[in-house]
Coordinates of C-alpha atoms and ligand atoms in Angstrom, one line a residue:
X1 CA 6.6 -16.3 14.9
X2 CA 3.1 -15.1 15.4
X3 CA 2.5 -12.0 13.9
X4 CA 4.3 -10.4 10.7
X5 CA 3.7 -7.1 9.4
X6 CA 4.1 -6.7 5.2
X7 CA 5.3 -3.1 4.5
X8 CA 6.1 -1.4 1.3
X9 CA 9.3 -0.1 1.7
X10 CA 9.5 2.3 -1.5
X11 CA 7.1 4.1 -2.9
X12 CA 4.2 1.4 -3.5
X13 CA 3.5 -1.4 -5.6
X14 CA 6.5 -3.3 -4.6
X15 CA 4.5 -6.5 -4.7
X16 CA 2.8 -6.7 -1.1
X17 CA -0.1 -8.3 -2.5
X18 CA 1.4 -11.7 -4.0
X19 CA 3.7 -12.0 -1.2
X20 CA 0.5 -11.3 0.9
X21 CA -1.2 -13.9 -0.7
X22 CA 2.3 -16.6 -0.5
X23 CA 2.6 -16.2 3.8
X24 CA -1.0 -15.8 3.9
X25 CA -1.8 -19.9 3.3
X26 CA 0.0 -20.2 6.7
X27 CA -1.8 -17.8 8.6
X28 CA -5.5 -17.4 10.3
X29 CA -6.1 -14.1 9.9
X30 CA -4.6 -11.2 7.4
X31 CA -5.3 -7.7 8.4
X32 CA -5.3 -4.2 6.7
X33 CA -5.4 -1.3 9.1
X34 CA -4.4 2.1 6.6
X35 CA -5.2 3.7 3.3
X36 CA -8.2 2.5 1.5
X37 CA -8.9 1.6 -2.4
X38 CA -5.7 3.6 -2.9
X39 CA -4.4 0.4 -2.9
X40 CA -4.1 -2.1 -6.0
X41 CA -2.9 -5.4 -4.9
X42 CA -1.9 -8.2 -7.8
X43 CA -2.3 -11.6 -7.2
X44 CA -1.5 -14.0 -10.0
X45 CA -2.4 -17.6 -9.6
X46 CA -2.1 -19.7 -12.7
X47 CA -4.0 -17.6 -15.1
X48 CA -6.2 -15.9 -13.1
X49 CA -5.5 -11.9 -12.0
X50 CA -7.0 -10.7 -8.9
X51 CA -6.7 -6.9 -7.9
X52 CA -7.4 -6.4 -4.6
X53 CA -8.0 -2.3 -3.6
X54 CA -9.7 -2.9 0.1
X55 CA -10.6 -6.9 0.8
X56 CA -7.6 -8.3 2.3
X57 CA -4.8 -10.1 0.3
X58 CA -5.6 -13.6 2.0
X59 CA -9.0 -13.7 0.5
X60 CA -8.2 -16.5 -1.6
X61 CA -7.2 -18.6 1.2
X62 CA -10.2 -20.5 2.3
X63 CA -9.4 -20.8 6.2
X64 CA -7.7 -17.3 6.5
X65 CA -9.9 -14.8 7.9
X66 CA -9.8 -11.3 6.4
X67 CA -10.0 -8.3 8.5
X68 CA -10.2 -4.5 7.8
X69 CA -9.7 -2.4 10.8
X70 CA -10.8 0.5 12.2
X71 CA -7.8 3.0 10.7
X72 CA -8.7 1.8 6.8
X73 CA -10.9 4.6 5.1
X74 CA -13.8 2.8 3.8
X75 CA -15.7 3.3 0.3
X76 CA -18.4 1.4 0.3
X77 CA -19.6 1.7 -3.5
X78 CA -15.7 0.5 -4.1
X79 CA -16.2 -2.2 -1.9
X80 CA -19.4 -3.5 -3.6
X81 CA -17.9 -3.8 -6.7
X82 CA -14.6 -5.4 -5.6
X83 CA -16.4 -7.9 -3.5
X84 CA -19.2 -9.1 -6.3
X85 CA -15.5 -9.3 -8.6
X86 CA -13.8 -11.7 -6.3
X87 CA -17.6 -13.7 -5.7
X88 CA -17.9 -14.1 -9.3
X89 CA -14.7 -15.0 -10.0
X90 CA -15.0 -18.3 -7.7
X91 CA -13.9 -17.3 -4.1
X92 CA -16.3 -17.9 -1.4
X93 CA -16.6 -14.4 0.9
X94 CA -19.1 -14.4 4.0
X95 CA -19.2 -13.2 7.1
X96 CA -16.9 -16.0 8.2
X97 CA -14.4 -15.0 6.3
X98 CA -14.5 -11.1 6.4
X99 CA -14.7 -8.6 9.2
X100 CA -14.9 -4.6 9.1
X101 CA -14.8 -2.8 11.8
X102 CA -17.7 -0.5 12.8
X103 CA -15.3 2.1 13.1
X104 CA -13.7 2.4 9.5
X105 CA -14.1 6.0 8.3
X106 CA -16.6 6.2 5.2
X107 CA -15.1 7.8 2.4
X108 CA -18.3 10.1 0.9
X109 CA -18.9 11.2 -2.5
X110 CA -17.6 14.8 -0.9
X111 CA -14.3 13.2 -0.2
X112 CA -14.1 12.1 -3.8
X113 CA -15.2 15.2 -4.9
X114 CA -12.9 17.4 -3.2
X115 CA -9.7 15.3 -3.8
X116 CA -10.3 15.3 -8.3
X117 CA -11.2 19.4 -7.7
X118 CA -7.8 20.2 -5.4
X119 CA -5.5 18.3 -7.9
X120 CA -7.1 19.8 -11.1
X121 CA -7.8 23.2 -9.2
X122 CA -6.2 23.8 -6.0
X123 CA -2.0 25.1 -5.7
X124 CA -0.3 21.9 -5.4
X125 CA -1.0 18.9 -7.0
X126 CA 0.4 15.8 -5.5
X127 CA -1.2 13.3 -8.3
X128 CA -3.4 11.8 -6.1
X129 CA -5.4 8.6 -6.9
X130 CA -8.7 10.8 -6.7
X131 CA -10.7 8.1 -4.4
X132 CA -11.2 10.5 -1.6
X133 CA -8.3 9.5 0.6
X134 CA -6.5 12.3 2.1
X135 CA -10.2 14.3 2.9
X136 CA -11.9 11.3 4.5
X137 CA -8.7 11.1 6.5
X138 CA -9.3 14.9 7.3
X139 CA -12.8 14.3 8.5
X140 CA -11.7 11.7 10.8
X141 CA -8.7 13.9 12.5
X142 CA -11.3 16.7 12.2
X143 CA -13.9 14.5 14.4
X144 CA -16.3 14.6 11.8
X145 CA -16.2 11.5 10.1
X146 CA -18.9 9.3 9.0
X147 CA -18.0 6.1 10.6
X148 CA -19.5 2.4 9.0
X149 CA -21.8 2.0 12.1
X150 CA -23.1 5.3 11.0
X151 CA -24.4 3.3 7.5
X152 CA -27.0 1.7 9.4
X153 CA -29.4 4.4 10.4
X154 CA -30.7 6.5 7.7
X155 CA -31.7 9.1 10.2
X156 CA -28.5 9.3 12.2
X157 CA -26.7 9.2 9.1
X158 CA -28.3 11.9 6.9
X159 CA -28.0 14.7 10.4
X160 CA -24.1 13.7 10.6
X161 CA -23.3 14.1 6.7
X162 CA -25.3 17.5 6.9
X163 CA -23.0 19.0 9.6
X164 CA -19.7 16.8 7.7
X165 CA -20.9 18.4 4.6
X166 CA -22.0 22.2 6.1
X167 CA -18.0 23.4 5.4
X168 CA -17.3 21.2 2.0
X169 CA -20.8 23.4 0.0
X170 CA -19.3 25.8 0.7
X171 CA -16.2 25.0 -0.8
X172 CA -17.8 23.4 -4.0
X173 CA -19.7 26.3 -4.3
X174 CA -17.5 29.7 -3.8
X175 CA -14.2 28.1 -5.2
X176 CA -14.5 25.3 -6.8
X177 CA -18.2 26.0 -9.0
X178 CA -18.7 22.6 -9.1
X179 CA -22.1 20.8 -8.6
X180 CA -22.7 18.0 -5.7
X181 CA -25.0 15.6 -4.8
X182 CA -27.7 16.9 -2.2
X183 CA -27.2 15.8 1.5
X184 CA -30.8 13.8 1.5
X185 CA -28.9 12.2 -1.7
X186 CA -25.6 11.5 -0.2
X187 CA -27.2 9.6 2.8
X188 CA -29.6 7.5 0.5
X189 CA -26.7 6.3 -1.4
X190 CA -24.7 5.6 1.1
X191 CA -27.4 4.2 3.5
X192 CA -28.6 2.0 0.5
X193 CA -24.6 0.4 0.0
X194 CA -24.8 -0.5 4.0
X195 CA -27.0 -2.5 3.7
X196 CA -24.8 -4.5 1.5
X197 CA -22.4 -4.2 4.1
X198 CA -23.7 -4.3 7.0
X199 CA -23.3 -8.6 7.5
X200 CA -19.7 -8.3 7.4
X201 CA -19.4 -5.2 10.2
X202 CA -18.6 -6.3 13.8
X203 CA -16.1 -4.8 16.4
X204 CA -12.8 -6.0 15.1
X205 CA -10.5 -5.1 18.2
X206 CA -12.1 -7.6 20.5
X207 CA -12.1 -10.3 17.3
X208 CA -8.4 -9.7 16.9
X209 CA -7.3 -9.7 20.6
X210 CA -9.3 -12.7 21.3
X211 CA -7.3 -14.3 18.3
X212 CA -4.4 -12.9 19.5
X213 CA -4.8 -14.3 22.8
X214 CA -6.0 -17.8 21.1
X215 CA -2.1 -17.7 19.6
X216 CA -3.7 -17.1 16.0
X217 CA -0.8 -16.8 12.7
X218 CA -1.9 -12.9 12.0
X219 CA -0.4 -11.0 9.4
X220 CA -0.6 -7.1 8.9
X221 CA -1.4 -6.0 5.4
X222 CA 0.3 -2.8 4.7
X223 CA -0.9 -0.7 1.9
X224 CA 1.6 1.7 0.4
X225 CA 5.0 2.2 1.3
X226 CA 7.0 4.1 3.8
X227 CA 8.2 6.7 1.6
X228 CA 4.5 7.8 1.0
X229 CA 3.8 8.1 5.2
X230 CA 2.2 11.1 6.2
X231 CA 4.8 11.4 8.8
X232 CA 7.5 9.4 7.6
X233 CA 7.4 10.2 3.5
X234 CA 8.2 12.6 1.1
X235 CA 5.7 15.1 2.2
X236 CA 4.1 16.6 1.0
X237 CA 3.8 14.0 -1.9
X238 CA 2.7 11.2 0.2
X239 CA -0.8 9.9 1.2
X240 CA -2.8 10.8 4.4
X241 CA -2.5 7.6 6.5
X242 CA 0.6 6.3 8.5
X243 CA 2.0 3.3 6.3
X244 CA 5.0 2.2 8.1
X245 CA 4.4 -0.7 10.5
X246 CA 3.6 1.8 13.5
X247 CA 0.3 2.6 11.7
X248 CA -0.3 -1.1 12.8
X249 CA -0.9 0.0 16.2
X250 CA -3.6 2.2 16.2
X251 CA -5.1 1.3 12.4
X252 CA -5.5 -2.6 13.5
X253 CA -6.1 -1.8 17.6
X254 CA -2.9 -4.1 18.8
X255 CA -0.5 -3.1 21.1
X256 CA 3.1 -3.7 20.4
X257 CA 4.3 -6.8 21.7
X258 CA 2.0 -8.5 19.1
X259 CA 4.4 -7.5 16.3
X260 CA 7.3 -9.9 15.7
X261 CA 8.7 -9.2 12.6
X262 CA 8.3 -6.7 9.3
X263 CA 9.2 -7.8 6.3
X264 CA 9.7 -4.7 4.3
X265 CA 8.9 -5.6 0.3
X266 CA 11.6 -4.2 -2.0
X267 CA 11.3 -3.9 -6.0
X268 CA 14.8 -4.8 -7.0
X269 CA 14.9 -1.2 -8.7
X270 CA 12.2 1.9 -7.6
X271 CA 9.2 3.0 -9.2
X272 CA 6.7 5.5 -7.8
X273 CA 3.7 6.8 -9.1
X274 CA 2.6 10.4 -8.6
X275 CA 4.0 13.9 -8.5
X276 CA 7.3 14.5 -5.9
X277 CA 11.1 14.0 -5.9
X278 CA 12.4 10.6 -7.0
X279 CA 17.1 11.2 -7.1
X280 CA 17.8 8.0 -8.7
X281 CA 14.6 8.1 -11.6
X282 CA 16.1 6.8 -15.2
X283 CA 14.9 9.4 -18.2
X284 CA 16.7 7.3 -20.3
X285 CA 16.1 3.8 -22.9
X286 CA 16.8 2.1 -19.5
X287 CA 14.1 3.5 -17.5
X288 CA 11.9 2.8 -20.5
X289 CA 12.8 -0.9 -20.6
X290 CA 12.2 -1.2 -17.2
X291 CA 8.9 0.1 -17.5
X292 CA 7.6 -2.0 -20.3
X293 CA 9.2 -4.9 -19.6
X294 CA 8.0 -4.4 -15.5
X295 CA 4.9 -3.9 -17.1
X296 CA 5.0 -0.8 -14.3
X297 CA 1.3 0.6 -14.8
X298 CA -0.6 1.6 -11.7
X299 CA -2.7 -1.4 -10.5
X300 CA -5.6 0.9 -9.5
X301 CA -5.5 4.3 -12.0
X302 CA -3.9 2.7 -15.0
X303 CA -0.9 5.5 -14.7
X304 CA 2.7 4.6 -15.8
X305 CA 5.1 4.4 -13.1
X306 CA 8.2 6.5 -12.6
X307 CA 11.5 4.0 -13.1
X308 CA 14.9 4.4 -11.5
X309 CA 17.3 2.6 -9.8
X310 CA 17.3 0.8 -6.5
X311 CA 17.8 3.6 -3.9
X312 CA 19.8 2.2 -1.0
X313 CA 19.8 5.3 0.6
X314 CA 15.9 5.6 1.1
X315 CA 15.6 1.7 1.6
X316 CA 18.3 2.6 4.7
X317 CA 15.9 5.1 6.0
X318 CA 12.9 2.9 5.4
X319 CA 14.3 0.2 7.3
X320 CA 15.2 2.5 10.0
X321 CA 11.5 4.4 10.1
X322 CA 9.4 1.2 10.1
X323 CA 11.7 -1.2 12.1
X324 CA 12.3 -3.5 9.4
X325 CA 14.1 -6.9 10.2
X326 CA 13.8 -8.4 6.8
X327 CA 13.3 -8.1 3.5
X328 CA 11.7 -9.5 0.2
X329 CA 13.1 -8.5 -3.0
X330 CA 10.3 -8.9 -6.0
X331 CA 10.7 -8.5 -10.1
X332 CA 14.3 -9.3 -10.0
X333 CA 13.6 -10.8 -13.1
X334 CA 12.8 -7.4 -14.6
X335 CA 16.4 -6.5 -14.1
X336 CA 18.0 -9.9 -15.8
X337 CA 20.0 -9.1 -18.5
X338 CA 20.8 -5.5 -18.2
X339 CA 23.9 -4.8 -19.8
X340 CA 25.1 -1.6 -17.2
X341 CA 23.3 -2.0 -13.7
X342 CA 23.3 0.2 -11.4
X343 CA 22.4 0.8 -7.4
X344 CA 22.1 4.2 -6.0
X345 CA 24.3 4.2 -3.3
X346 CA 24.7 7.4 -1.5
X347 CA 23.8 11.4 -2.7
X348 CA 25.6 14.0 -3.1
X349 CA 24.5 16.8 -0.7
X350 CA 25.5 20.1 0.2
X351 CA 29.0 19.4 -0.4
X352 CA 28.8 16.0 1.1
X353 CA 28.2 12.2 0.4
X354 CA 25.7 10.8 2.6
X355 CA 24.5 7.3 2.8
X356 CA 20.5 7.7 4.4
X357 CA 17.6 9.7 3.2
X358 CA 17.2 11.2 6.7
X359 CA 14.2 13.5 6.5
X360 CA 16.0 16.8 7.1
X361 CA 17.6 16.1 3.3
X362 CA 15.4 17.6 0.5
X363 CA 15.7 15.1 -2.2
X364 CA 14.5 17.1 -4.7
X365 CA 18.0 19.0 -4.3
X366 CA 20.0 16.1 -3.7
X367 CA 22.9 14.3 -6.9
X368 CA 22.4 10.2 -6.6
X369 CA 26.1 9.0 -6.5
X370 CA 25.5 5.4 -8.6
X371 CA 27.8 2.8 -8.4
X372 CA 27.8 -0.1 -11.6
X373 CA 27.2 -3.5 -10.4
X374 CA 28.0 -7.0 -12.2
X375 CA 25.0 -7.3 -14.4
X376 CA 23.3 -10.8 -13.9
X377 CA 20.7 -12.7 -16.4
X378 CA 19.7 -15.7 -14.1
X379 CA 17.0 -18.3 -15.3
X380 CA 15.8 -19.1 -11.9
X381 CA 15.4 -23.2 -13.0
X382 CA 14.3 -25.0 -9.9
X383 CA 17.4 -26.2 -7.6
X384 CA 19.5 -23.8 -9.6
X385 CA 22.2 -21.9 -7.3
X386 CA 21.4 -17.7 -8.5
X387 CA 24.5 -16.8 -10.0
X388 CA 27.3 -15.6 -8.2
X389 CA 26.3 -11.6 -10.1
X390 CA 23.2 -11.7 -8.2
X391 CA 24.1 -12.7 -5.0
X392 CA 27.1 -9.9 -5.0
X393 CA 23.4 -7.9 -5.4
X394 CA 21.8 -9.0 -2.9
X395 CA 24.9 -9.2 -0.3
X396 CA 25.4 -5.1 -1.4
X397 CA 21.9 -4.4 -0.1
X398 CA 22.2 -6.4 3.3
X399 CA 25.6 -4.7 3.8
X400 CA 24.1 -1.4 3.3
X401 CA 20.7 -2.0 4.9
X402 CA 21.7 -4.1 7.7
X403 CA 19.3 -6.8 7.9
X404 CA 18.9 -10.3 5.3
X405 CA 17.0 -10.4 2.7
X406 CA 15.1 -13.3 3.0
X407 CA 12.6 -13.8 -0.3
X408 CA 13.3 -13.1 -3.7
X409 CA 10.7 -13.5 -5.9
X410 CA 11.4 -13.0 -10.0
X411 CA 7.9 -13.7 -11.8
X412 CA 3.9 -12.6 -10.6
X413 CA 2.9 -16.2 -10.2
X414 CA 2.7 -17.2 -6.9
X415 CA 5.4 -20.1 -7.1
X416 CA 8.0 -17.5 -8.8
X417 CA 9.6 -17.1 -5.4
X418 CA 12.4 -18.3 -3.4
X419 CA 12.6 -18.5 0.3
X420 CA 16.1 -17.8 1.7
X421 CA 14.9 -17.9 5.3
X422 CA 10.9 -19.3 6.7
X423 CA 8.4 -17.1 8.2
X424 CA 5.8 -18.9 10.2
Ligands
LIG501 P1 1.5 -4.0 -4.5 O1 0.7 -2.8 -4.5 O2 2.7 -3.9 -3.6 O3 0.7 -5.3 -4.1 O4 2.0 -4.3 -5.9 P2 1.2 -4.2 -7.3 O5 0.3 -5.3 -7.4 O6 0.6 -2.8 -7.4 O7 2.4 -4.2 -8.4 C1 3.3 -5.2 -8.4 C2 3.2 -5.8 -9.8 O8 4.3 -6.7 -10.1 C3 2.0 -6.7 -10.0 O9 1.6 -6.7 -11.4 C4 2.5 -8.1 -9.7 O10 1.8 -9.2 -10.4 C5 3.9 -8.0 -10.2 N1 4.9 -8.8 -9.5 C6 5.1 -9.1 -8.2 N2 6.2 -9.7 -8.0 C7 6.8 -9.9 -9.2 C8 8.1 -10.4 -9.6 O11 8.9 -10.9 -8.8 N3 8.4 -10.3 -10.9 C9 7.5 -9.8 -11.8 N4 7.9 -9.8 -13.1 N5 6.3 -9.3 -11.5 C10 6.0 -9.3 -10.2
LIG502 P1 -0.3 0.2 -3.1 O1 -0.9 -0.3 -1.8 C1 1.6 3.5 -5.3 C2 0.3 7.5 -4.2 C3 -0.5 8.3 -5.3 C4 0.0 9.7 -4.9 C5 0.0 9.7 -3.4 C6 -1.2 10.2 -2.7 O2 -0.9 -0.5 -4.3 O3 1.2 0.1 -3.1 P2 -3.7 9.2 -2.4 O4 -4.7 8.9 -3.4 O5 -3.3 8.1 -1.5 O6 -4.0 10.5 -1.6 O7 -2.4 9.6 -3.3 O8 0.2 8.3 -3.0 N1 -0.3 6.2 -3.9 C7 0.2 5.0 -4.3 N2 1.3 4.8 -5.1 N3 0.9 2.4 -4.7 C8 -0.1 2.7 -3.9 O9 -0.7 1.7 -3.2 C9 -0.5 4.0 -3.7 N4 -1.5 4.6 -3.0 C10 -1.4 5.9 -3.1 O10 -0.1 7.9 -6.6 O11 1.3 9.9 -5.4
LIG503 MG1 -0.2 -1.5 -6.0

């Protein structure tokens, strides 16, 4: 195997980032190609927490090159601030190591601006993560992004944000009544924070095909999940990029035989953060022990995540959508000792059972049909079998999925994991 994609098959936070960090050791380059500092990848090595929003979950890896490609929406305030974290706390990051591509779309202080005034003003609010996201993403399918290479010449720079900004005063002004930073402003700030990252900017397509061609270990960073694809998800309640593994394609600048295998990451229940329909969520004590003992807060806005059990009939869907061959099943731990467990294996709809989320179904309308499920409280000792409970778990989701699971992981530290079959 050459090339691996790691997508987020639920709703998010499923735990891309540690097993990011795990298959990134045996890799030369890690690559994120969507979304932005949406994101909040955890790593946990020893005692030491690392959240990653945009630098690349193979970071800590001193011969793994990180890339972010041209489909990642780019703040570079954000980016500042993550990159002197990770300096400080020890890891080496130069030029060497990371590479953005001169065509990233900024994300301006409009963006921002006009994401927090839509979801505390505007009709619908999807509980967004407010960093600018879905408008930077409009600007670009719009044509009027500000693109990184833009950063690096004050005059170009300030003429393009005037006529991206022209539509948005308006906006700020007449409906929203809020105040914004001048255009003259804008640019200086922004100019100013490219300089900062303007060492790390170089064309990224021809760095990856040559690596590519070279028979370099890449692996594809997915941010997200599948359920929260703008073409894909629940929309509207999803995010503005594509975050299945076809997102690879034009986000990173590869064509498709360089993708080998997806491993789709797969909380052993679901969470999701946000607003939007969620059948198999837990109201209950259950939930709430979930949560805590998950610890499910949002790694980047510090919000509680929505709890419910594993939904086998949007992990079906998600396999099918993003070409998943194999899975990794994280914080299994979480679910040890659960006296009534459940999986969510089919809905109620319309009169009828049905076993995949297929996107003409409004899940907001559909009954989850749940099915209890020997409960299992293994200790994961080293060389120890996993109970027989467990494994009746795991065999119900490959039966219903279709494809292996092939990591389990039960703890945030980088050697809570076990490997059922080898990638790389
Ligand atoms: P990501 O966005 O998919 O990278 O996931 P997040 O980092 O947002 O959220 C996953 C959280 O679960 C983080 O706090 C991880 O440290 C933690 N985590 C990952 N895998 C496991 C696991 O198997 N068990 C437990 N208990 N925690 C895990
Ligand atoms: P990682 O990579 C979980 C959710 C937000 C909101 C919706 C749209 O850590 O798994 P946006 O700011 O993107 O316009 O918000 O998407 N969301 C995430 N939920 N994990 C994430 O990233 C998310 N990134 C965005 O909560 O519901
Ligand atoms: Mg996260």
């Amino acid at each position: 195997m050459q090339t691996l994609a790691i997508i987020g098959s639920q709703w998010g936070d499923e735990g891309k980032g540690k097993i990011t960090d795990l298959l990134g050791q045996k890799c030369d380059l890690v690559v994120r190609y969507q979304g932005g500092n949406n994101a909040g990848h955890t790593i946990i090595v020893g005692n030491k927490k690392t959240v990653l929003h945009l630098i690349p979950s193979g970071i800590l890896h001193p011969h793994c090159v990180s890339l972010i490609g041209h489909g990642v929406v780019f703040d570079p305030e954000a980016f500042c601030k993550e990159l002197d974290e990770v300096v400080n706390s020890g890891v080496e990051v130069t030029p060497k190591n990371l590479k953005i591509s001169e065509n990233a779309t900024v994300i301006t202080a409009y963006n921002k601006l006009l994401d927090v005034q839509r979801e505390s003003k505007g009709p619908v609010k999807i509980g967004t993560t407010g960093r600018g996201i879905g408008p930077a993403y409009e600007d670009k399918a719009a044509r009027k992004a500000i693109k990184i290479k833009d950063l690096l010449d004050l005059e170009r720079l300030t003429k393009k944000l005037r006529q991206n900004a022209e539509e948005k005063i308006v906006l700020f002004e007449a409906k929203y009544k809020t105040e914004y930073p001048s255009v003259e402003a804008e640019a200086k700030r922004l100019f100013e924070l490219g300089e900062r990252v303007a060492p790390f900017v170089c064309d990224t397509f021809s760095y990856l095909d040559q690596a590519l061609t070279a028979n370099k270990k890449v692996l594809y960073e997915g941010a997200q999940g599948v359920l929260l694809d703008v073409d894909y998800g629940t929309y509207p309640y999803v995010t503005s990029s594509n975050t299945s593994a076809g997102g690879i394609y034009t986000g990173a600048g590869v064509s498709g035989k360089h993708l080998d295998e997806v491993l789709g990451i797969t909380k052993a229940y679901t969470t999701r953060v946000g607003e939007g329909p969620f059948p198999s969520e837990l109201f209950d004590e259950v939930g709430k022990h979930i949560q805590t003992k998950g610890n499910e807060v949002g790694a980047t806005t510090g919000r509680t995540r929505r709890c419910g059990w594993l939904d086998l009939p949007l992990l079906k869907y998600s396999v099918k959508a993003s070409n998943i061959t194999s899975l990794a099943l994280t914080k299994v731990d979480i679910l040890c000792g659960i006296d009534t467990l459940k999986i969510c294996i089919g809905y109620k709809y319309k009169g009828e059972i049905i076993d995949c989320a297929y996107p003409g179904i409004d899940l907001a309308e559909v009954e989850p049909v749940l099915k209890e499920v020997p409960p299992f409280n293994d200790t994961f000792t080293d060389g120890k079998e996993l109970s027989p409970s467990l494994k009746s778990y795991i065999e119900t989701i490959e039966q219903t999925v279709g494809i292996p699971v092939g990591i389990i992981a039960y703890g945030p530290e980088r050697s809570e994991i076990k490997f059922l079959q080898n990638y790389f």
